[in-house]
Short mmCIF file of C-alpha atoms in Angstrom, two decimals:
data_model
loop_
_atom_site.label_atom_id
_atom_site.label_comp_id
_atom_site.label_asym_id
_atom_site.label_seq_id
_atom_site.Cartn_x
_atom_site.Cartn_y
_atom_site.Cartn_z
CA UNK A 1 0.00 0.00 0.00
CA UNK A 2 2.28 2.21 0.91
CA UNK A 3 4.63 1.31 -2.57
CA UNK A 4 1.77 2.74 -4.08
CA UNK A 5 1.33 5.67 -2.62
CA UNK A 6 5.25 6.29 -3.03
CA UNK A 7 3.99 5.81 -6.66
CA UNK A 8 1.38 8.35 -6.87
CA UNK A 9 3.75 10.86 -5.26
CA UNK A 10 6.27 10.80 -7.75
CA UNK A 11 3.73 10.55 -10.56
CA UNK A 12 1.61 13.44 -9.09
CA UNK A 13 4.67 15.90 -8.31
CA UNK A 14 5.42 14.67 -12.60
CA UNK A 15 2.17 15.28 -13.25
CA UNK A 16 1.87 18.65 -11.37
CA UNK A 17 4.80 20.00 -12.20
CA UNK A 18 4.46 19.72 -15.94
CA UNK A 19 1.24 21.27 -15.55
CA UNK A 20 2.67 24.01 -13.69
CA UNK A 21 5.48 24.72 -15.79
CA UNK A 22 3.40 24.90 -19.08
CA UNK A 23 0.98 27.59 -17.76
CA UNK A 24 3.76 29.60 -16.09
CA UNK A 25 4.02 32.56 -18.26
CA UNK A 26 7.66 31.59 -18.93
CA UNK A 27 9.92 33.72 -21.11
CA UNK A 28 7.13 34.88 -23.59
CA UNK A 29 8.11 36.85 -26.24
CA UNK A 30 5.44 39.65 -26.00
CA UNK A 31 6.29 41.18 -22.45
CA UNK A 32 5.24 44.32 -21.85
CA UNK A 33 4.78 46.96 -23.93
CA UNK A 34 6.94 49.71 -23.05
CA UNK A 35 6.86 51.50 -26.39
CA UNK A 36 3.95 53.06 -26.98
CA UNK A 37 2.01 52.88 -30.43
CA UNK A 38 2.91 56.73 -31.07
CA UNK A 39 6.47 55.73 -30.34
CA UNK A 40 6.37 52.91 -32.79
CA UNK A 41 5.50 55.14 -35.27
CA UNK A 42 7.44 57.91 -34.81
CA UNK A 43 10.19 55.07 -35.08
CA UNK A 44 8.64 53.73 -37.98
CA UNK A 45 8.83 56.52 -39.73
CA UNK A 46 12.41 57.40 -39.24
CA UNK A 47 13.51 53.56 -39.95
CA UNK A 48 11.06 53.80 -43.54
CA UNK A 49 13.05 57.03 -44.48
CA UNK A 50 16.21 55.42 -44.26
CA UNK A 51 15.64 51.86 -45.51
CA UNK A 52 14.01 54.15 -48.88
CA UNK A 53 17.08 55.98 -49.04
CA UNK A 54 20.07 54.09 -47.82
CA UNK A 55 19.22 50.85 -50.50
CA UNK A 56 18.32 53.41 -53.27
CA UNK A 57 14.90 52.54 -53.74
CA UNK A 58 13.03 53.92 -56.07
CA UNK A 59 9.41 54.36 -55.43
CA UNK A 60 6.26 53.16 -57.97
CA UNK A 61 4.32 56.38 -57.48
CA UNK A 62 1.15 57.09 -59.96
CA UNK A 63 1.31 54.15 -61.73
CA UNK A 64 -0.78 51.33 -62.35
CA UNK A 65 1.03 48.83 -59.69
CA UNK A 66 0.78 51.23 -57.08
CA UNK A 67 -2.46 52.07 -57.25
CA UNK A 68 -3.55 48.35 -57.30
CA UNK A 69 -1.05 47.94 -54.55
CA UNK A 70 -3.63 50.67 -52.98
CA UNK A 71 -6.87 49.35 -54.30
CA UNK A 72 -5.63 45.65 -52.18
CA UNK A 73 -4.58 47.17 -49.22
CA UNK A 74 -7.21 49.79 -48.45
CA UNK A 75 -9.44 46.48 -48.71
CA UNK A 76 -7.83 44.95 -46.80
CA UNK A 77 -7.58 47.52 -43.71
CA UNK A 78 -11.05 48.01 -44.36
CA UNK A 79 -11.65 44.58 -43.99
CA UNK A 80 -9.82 44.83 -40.51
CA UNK A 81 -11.80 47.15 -38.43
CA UNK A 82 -10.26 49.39 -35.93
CA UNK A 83 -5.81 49.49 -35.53
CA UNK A 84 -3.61 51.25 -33.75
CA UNK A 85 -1.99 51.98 -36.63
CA UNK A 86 -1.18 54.39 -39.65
CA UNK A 87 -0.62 51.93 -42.10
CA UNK A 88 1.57 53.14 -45.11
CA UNK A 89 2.56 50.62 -47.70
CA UNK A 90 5.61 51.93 -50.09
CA UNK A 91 6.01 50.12 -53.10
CA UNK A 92 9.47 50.23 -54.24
CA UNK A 93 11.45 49.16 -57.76
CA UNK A 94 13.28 45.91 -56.55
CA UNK A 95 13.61 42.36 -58.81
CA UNK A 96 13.64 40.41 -55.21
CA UNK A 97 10.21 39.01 -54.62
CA UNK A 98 9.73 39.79 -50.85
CA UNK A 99 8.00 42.13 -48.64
CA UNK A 100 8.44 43.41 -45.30
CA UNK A 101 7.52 45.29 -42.09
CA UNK A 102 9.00 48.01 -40.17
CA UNK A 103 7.85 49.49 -36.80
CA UNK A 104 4.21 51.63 -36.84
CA UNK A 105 2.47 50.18 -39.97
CA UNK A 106 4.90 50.38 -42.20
CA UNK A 107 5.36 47.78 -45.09
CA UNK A 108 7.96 48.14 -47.59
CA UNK A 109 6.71 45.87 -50.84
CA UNK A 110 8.95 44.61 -53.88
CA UNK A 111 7.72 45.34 -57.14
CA UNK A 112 9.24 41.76 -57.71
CA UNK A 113 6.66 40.25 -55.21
CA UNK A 114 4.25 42.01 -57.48
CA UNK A 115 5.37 40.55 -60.55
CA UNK A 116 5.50 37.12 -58.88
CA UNK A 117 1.85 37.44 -57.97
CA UNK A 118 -0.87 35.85 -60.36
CA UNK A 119 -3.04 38.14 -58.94
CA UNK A 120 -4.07 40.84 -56.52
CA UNK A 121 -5.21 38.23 -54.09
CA UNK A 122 -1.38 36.23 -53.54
CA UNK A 123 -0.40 40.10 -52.93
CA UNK A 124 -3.55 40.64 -50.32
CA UNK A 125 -2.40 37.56 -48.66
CA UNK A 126 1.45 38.13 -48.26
CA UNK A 127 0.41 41.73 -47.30
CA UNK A 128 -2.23 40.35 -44.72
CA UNK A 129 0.92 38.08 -43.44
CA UNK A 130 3.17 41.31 -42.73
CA UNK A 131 0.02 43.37 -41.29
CA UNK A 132 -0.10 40.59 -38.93
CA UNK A 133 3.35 41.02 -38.00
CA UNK A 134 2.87 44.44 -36.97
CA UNK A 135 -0.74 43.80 -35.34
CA UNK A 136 1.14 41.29 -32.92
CA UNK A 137 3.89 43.60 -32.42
CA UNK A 138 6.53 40.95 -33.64
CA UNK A 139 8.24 43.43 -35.18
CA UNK A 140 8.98 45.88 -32.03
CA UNK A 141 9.50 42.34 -30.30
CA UNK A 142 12.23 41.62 -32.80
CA UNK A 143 13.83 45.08 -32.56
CA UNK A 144 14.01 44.86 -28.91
CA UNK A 145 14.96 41.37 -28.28
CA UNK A 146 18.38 42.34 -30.77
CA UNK A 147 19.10 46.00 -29.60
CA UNK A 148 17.06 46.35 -26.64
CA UNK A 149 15.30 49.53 -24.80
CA UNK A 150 18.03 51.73 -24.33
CA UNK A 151 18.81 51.47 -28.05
CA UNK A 152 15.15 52.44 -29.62
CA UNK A 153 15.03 55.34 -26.96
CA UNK A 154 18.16 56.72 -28.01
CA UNK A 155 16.87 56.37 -31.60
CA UNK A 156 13.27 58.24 -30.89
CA UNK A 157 15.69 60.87 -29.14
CA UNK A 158 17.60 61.64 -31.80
CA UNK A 159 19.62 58.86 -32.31
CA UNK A 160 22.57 59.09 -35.28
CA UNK A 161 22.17 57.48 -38.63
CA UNK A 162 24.11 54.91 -38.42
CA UNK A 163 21.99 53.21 -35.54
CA UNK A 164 19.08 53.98 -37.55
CA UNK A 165 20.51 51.80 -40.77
CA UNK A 166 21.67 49.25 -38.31
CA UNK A 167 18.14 48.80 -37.27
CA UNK A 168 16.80 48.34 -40.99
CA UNK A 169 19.33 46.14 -41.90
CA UNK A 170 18.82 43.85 -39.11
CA UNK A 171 14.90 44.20 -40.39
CA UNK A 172 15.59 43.19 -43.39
CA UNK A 173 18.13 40.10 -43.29
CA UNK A 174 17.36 38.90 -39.90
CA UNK A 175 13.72 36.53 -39.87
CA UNK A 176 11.27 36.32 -37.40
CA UNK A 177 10.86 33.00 -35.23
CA UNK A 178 8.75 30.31 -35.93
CA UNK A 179 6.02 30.74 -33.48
CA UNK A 180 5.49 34.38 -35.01
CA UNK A 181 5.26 33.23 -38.09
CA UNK A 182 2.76 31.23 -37.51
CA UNK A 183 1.34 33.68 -35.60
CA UNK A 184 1.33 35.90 -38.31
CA UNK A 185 -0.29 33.23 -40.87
CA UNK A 186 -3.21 32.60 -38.56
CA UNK A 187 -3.53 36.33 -38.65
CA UNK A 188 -3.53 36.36 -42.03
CA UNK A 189 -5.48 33.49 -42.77
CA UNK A 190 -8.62 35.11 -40.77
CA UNK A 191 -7.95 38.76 -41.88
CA UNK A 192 -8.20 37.14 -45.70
CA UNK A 193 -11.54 35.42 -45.00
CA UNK A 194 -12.87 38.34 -43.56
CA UNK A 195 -12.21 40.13 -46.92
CA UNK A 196 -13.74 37.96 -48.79
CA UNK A 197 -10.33 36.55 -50.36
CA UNK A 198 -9.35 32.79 -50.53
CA UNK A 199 -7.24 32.47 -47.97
CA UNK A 200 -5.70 29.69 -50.36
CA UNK A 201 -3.65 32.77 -51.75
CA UNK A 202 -1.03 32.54 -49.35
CA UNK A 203 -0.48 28.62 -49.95
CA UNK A 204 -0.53 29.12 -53.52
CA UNK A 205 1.82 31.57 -53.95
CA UNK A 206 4.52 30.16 -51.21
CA UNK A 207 4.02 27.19 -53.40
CA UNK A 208 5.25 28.73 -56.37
CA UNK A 209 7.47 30.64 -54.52
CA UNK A 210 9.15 27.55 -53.06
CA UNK A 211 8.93 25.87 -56.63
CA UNK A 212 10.86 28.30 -58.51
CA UNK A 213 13.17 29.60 -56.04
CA UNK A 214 14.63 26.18 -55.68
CA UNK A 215 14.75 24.64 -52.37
CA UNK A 216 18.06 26.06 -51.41
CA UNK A 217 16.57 27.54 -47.79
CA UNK A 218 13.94 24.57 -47.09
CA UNK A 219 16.79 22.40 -46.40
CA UNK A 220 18.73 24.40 -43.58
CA UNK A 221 14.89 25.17 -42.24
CA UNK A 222 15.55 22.69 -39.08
CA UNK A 223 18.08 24.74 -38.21
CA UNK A 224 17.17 28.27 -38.97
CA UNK A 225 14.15 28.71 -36.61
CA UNK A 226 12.02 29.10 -39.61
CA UNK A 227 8.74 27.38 -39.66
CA UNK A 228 9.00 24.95 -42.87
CA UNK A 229 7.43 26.46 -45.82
CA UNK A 230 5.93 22.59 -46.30
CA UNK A 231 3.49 23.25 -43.59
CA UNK A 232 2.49 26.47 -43.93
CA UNK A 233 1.43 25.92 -47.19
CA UNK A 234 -0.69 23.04 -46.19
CA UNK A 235 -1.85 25.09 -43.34
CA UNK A 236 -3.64 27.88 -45.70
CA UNK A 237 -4.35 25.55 -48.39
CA UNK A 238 -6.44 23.22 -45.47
CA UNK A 239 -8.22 26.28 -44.35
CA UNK A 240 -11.80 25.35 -43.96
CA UNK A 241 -14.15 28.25 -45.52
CA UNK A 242 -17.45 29.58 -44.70
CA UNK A 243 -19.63 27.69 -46.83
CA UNK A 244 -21.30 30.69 -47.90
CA UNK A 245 -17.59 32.15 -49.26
CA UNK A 246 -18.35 34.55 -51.84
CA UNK A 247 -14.55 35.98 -53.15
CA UNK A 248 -14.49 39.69 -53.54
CA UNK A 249 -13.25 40.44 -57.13
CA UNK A 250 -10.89 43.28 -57.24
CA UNK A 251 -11.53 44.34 -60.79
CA UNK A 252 -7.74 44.87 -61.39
CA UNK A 253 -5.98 43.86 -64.90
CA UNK A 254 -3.34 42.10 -63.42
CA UNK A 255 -1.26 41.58 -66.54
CA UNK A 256 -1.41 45.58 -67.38
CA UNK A 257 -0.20 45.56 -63.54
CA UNK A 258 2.43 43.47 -64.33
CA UNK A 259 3.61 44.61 -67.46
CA UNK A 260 4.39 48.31 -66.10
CA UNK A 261 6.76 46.62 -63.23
CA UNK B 1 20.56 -12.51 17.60
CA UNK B 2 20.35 -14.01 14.66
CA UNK B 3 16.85 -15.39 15.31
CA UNK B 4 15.83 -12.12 17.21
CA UNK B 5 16.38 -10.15 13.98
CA UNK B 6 14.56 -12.35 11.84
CA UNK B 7 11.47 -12.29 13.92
CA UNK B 8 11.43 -8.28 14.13
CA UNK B 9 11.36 -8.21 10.24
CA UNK B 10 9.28 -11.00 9.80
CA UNK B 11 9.64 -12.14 6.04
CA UNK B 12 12.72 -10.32 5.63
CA UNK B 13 16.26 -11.21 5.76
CA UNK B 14 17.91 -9.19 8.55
CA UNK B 15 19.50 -5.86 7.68
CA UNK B 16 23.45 -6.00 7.53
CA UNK B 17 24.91 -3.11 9.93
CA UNK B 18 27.56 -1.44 9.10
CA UNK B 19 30.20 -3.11 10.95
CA UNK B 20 29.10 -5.75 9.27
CA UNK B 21 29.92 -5.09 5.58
CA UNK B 22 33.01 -5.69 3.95
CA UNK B 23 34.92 -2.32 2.59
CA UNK B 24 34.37 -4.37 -1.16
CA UNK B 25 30.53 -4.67 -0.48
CA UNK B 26 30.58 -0.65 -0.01
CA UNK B 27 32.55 0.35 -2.62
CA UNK B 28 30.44 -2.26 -5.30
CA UNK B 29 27.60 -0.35 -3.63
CA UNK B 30 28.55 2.57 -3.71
CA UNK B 31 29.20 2.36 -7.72
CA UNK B 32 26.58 1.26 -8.80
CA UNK B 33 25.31 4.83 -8.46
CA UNK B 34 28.63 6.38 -9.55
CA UNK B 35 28.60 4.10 -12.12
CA UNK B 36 25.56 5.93 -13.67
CA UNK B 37 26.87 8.70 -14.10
CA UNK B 38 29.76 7.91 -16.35
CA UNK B 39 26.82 6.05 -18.72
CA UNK B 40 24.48 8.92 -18.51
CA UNK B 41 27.52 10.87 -19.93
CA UNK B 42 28.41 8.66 -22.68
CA UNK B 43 24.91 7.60 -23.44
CA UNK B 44 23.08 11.11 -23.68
CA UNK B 45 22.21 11.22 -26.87
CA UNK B 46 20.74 7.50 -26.58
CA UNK B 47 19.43 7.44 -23.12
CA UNK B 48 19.17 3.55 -23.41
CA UNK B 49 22.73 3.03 -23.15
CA UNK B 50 23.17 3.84 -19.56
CA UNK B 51 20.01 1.41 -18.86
CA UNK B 52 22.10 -0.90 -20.79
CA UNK B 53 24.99 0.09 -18.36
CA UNK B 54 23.11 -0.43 -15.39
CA UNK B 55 21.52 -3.52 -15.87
CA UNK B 56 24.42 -5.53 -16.50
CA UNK B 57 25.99 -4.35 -13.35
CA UNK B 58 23.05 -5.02 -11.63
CA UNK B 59 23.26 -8.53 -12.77
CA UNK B 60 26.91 -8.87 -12.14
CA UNK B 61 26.86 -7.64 -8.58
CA UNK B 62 23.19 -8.59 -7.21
CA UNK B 63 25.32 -11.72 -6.19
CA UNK B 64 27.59 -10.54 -4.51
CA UNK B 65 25.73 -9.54 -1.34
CA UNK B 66 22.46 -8.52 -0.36
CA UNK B 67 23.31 -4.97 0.42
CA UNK B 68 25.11 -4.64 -3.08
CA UNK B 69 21.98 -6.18 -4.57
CA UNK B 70 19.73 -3.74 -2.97
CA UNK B 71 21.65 -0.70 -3.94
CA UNK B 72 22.45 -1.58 -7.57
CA UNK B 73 18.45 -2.22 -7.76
CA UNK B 74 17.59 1.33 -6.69
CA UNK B 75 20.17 2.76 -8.85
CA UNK B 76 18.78 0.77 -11.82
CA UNK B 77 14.97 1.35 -10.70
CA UNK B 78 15.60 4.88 -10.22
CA UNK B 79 16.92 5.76 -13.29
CA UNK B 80 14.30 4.55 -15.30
CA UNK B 81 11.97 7.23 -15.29
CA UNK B 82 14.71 9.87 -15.73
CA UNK B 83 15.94 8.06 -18.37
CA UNK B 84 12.25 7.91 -19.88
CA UNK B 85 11.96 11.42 -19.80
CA UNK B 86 15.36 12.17 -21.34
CA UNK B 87 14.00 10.09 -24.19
CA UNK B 88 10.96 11.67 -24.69
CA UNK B 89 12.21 14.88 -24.50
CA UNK B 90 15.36 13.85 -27.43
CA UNK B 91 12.24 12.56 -29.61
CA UNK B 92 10.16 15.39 -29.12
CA UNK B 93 13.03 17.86 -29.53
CA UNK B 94 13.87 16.06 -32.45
CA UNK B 95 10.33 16.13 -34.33
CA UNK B 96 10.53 20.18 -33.09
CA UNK B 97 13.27 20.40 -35.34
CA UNK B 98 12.86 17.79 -38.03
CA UNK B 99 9.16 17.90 -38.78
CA UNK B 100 7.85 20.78 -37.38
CA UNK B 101 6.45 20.72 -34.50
CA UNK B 102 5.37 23.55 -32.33
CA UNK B 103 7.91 24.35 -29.84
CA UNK B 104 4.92 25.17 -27.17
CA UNK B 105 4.73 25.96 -23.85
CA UNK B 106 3.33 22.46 -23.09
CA UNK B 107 7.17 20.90 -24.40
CA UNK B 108 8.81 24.17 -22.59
CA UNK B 109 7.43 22.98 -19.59
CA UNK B 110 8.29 19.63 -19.84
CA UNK B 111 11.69 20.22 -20.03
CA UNK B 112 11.70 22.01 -17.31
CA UNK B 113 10.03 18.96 -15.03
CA UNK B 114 12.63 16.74 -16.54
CA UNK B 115 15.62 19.24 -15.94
CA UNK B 116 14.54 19.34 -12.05
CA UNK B 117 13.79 15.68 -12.48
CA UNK B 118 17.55 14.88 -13.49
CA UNK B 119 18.89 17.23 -10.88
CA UNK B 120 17.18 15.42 -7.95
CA UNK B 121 17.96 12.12 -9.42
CA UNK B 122 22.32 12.88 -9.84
CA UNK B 123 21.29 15.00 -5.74
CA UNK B 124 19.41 11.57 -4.72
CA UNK B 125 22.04 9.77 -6.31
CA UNK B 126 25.10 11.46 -4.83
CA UNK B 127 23.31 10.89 -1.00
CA UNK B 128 23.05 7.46 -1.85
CA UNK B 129 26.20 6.60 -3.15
CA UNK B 130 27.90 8.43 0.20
CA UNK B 131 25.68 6.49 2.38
CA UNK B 132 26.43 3.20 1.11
CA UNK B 133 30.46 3.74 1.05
CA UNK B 134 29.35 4.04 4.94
CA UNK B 135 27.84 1.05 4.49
CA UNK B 136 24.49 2.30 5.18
CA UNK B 137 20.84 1.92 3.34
CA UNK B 138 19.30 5.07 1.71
CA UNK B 139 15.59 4.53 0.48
CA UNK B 140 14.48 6.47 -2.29
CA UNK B 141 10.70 7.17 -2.38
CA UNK B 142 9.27 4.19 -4.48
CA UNK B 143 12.24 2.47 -5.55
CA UNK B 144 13.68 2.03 -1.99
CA UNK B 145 10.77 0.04 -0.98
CA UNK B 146 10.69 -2.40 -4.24
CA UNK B 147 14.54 -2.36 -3.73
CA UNK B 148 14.53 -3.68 -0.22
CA UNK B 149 11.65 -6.21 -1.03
CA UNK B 150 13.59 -7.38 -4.22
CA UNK B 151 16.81 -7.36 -1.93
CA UNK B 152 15.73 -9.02 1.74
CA UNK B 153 12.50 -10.59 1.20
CA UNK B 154 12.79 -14.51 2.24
CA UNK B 155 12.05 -16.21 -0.89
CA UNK B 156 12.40 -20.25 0.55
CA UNK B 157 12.23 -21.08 -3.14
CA UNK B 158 14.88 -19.02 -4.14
CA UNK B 159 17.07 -19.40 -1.22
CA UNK B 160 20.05 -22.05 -2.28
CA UNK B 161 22.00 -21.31 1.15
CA UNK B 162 21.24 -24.88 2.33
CA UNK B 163 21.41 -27.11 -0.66
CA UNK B 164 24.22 -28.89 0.77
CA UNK B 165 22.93 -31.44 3.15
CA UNK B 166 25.19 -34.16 5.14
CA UNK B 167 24.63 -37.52 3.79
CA UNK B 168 21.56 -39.07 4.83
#
């Protein structure tokens, strides 16, 4: 009898202690948020001034892609409700098919990401991926976990150039960790549904993506913290829609689009 | 005496003092916890290999005396679920990285349990292997009990110490 109470010890304190351990707010990656939105901003705009200028890029402005690039994301925020944020989305002349977010609404998009696209929907979905970044913060999260507090103050207080370029650069080559972005495509997936695009998009097009830009980065994805593209893919392209889905159609000629990048 | 003890602990074969016990019984004793550690080092990233470890030297020295048979038990019976855990954790950590699991809070806080879990065992371990260079028993929770049972228990069909019998 008393063997098995011996047993039930151990296997309780196993038990309870796993428990305990799992719902412990360990070292989450949110923490508090000690920058304020207006903060983010005001660093968002500095960082989008210098990653325009420091990598030379030239800006689509009037032109067919940028106003479809408009026509998709004003949906899109539409779509959203209510945010913190002042979203501006620059759409600059680059071959490299990527997109991505700096601080306070900011997205910097790739005309080649554009050109990649089949249509304005693959764009609303890899757009709806970054506005999820920035809607969970990962960005700031990012910025902080590499430079820290004292580093973004300094920077919102005047902070030299050279910090400022720092900061972009590490935006730009550095990637975010798995869990936000996965984070980020749940956000995305939802956001899509909710404007009426097939959240299928984002599978679709990191399925091409992945087909003709080789495997090359799938294969070091075990060690690289990056979520593998395999699985995102069949996450979006498994999402279960409303039966009554009706797509919104965006009444953009995509291959005029294309043919002025 | 001899009959006094074995009346006290009915069932059970008397416990050895220390006086008792040979310096060699201790120091068999006494390794088959240090023993673990040396396999826990070279079997980490195959937590089977230490089991391995200790279950042969359980076999090879449960002969040797009932005190060296009761501590090489516990050190093999405690172990396991360490060892288990180590596993599970290697597997899981692997699929994390492999296949693409979520690294959650649910696996975050396992690790934890079987961090703590490792650290009491080697603490637990260390105790035990001191006490039994003194040539004294230590009873882990559990395994101490199943270990002395295993170890002392009078087992008449088991017990060869009389097979020799003058001629009749």
């Amino acid at each position: 009898v008393k063997t098995l109470r011996d047993a039930l010890i151990i296997l309780g304190l196993f038990i309870g202690g796993w428990i305990l351990f799992s719902y412990l707010p360990w070292f989450s990656e949110e923490g508090g948020r000690v920058i304020s939105v207006e903060q983010e901003s005001e660093l968002g705009d500095l960082l989008s001034e210098v990653a325009l200028s420091d990598y030379d890029l030239d800006r689509f402005e009037g032109t067919a892609p940028d106003s479809a690039l408009e026509r998709i994301t004003d949906h899109l925020l539409e779509s959203y409700g209510l945010t913190e944020y002042d979203y501006n989305f620059y759409l600059v002349q680059e071959e490299v098919v990527n997109a991505f977010a700096l601080p306070g609404g900011n997205i910097v998009v790739f005309s080649g990401l554009m050109d990649f696209a089949e249509g304005p929907e693959e764009v609303a979905a890899v757009l709806a991926h970054e506005i999820g970044h920035i809607e969970q913060a990962h960005v700031l999260d990012r910025l902080m976990a590499e430079f820290g507090l004292t580093i973004l103050f300094s920077v919102l207080s005047g902070g030299d150039a050279m910090i400022i370029s720092e900061l972009v650069q590490s935006l730009m080559s550095s990637s975010f960790s798995r869990r936000q972005e996965a984070e980020a495509d749940d956000f995305a997936l939802n956001l899509l549904e909710k404007s009426r695009i097939n959240p299928h998009a984002l599978g679709t097009f990191f399925r091409r993506l992945k087909r003709e830009q080789g495997d090359w980065d799938s294969t070091l994805e075990p060690i690289l913290s990056h979520p593998s593209l395999n699985s995102r893919i069949k996450k979006s392209l498994e999402f279960k829609l409303d039966p009554n889905f009706q797509a919104v159609d965006f009444k953009i000629d995509w291959e005029r689009v294309r043919e002025q990048i | 005496l001899q009959e006094l003890h074995n009346t006290t602990t009915s069932g059970y074969h008397p416990l050895p003092q220390p006086d008792e016990i040979e310096i060699r019984e201790r120091e068999d004793a006494m390794g088959a916890y240090l023993m673990m550690f040396a396999a826990l080092a070279a079997g980490l990233p195959l937590p089977v290999i230490n089991l391995i470890a200790a279950i042969i030297y359980y076999f090879v020295n449960r002969g040797k005396s009932r005190f060296v048979n009761f501590h090489s038990l516990q050190s093999v019976l405690s172990q396991l679920p360490t060892s288990l855990m180590n596993a599970v954790a290697i597997f899981w950590g692997i699929r994390i990285l492999m296949e693409d699991w979520e690294f959650n809070d649910t696996f975050k806080g396992y690790l934890i349990v079987t961090l703590i879990a490792n650290l009491l065992y080697i603490a637990f371990s260390i105790v035990a292997a001191v006490r039994a260079r003194k040539g004294r028993m230590y009873y882990f929770l559990f395994f101490g009990r199943i270990a002395y049972d295993s170890a002392f228990r009078i087992r008449p069909e088991r017990d060869h110490s009389n097979i020799n019998k003058p001629p009749s």
